[in-house]
Short mmCIF file of C-alpha atoms in Angstrom, two decimals:
data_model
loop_
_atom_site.label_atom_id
_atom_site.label_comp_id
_atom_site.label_asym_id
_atom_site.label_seq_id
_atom_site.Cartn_x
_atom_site.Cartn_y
_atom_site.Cartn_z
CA UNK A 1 108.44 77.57 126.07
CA UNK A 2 108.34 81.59 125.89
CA UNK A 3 110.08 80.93 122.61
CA UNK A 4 106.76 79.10 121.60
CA UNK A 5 104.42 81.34 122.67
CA UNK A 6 106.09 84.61 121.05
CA UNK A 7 106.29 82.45 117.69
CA UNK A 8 101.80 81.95 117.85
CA UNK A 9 101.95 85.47 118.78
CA UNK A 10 104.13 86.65 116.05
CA UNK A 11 101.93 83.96 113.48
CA UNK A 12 98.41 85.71 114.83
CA UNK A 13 99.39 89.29 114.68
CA UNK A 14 101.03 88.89 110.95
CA UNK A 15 98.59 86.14 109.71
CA UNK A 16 94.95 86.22 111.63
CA UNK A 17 94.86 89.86 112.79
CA UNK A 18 93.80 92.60 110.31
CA UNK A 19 95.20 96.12 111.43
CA UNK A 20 93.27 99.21 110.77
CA UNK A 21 96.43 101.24 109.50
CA UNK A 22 96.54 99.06 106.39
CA UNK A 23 92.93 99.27 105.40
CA UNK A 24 92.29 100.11 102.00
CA UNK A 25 89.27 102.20 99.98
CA UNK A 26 87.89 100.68 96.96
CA UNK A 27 87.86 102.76 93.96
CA UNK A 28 83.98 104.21 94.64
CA UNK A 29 85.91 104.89 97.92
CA UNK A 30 82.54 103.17 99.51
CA UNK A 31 84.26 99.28 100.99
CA UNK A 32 86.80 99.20 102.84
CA UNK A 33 88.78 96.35 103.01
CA UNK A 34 90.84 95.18 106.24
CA UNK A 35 94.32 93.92 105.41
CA UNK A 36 97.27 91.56 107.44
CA UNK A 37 100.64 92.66 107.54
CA UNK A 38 101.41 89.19 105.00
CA UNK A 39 98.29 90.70 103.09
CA UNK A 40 99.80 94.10 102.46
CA UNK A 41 102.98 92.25 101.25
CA UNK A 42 101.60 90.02 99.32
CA UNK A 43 102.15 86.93 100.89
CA UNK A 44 98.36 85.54 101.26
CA UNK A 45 95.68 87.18 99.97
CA UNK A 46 92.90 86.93 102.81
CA UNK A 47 93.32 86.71 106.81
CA UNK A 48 93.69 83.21 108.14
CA UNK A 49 91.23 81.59 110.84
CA UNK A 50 92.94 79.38 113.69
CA UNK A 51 92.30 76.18 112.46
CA UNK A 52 94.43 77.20 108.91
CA UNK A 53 97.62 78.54 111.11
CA UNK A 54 97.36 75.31 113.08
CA UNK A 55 97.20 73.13 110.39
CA UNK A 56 99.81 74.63 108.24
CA UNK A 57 102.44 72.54 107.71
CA UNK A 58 106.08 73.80 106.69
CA UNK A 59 107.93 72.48 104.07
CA UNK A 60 111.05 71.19 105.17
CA UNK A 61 113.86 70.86 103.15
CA UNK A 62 116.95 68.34 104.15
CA UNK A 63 120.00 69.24 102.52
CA UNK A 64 122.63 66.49 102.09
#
């Protein structure tokens, strides 16, 4: 069950939770826009709310 829990936590801080070391100025330098971790990398391209981590389903792939 920890397993669980550390695996939301881990989703939340990458996905949902913009960190303020990996904020970014616009060129006028005026907005500032707040980044994710999968942001920075490329991964998505805007934070994700609750309901889209929960309702994300993986692609699972069977091999034979």
């Amino acid at each position: 069950m920890l397993d669980n829990h550390l695996d939301i936590y881990q989703c939340y801080y990458n996905v949902i939770k913009p960190h303020s070391t990996l904020t970014v100025e616009t060129i006028d330098g005026f907005k500032k826009t707040v980044r994710t971790p999968y942001m920075a990398e490329g991964i998505t391209d805007q934070p994700w709310t609750w309901k889209e981590l929960l309702m994300f389903k993986v692609g699972i792939s069977i091999i034979d």
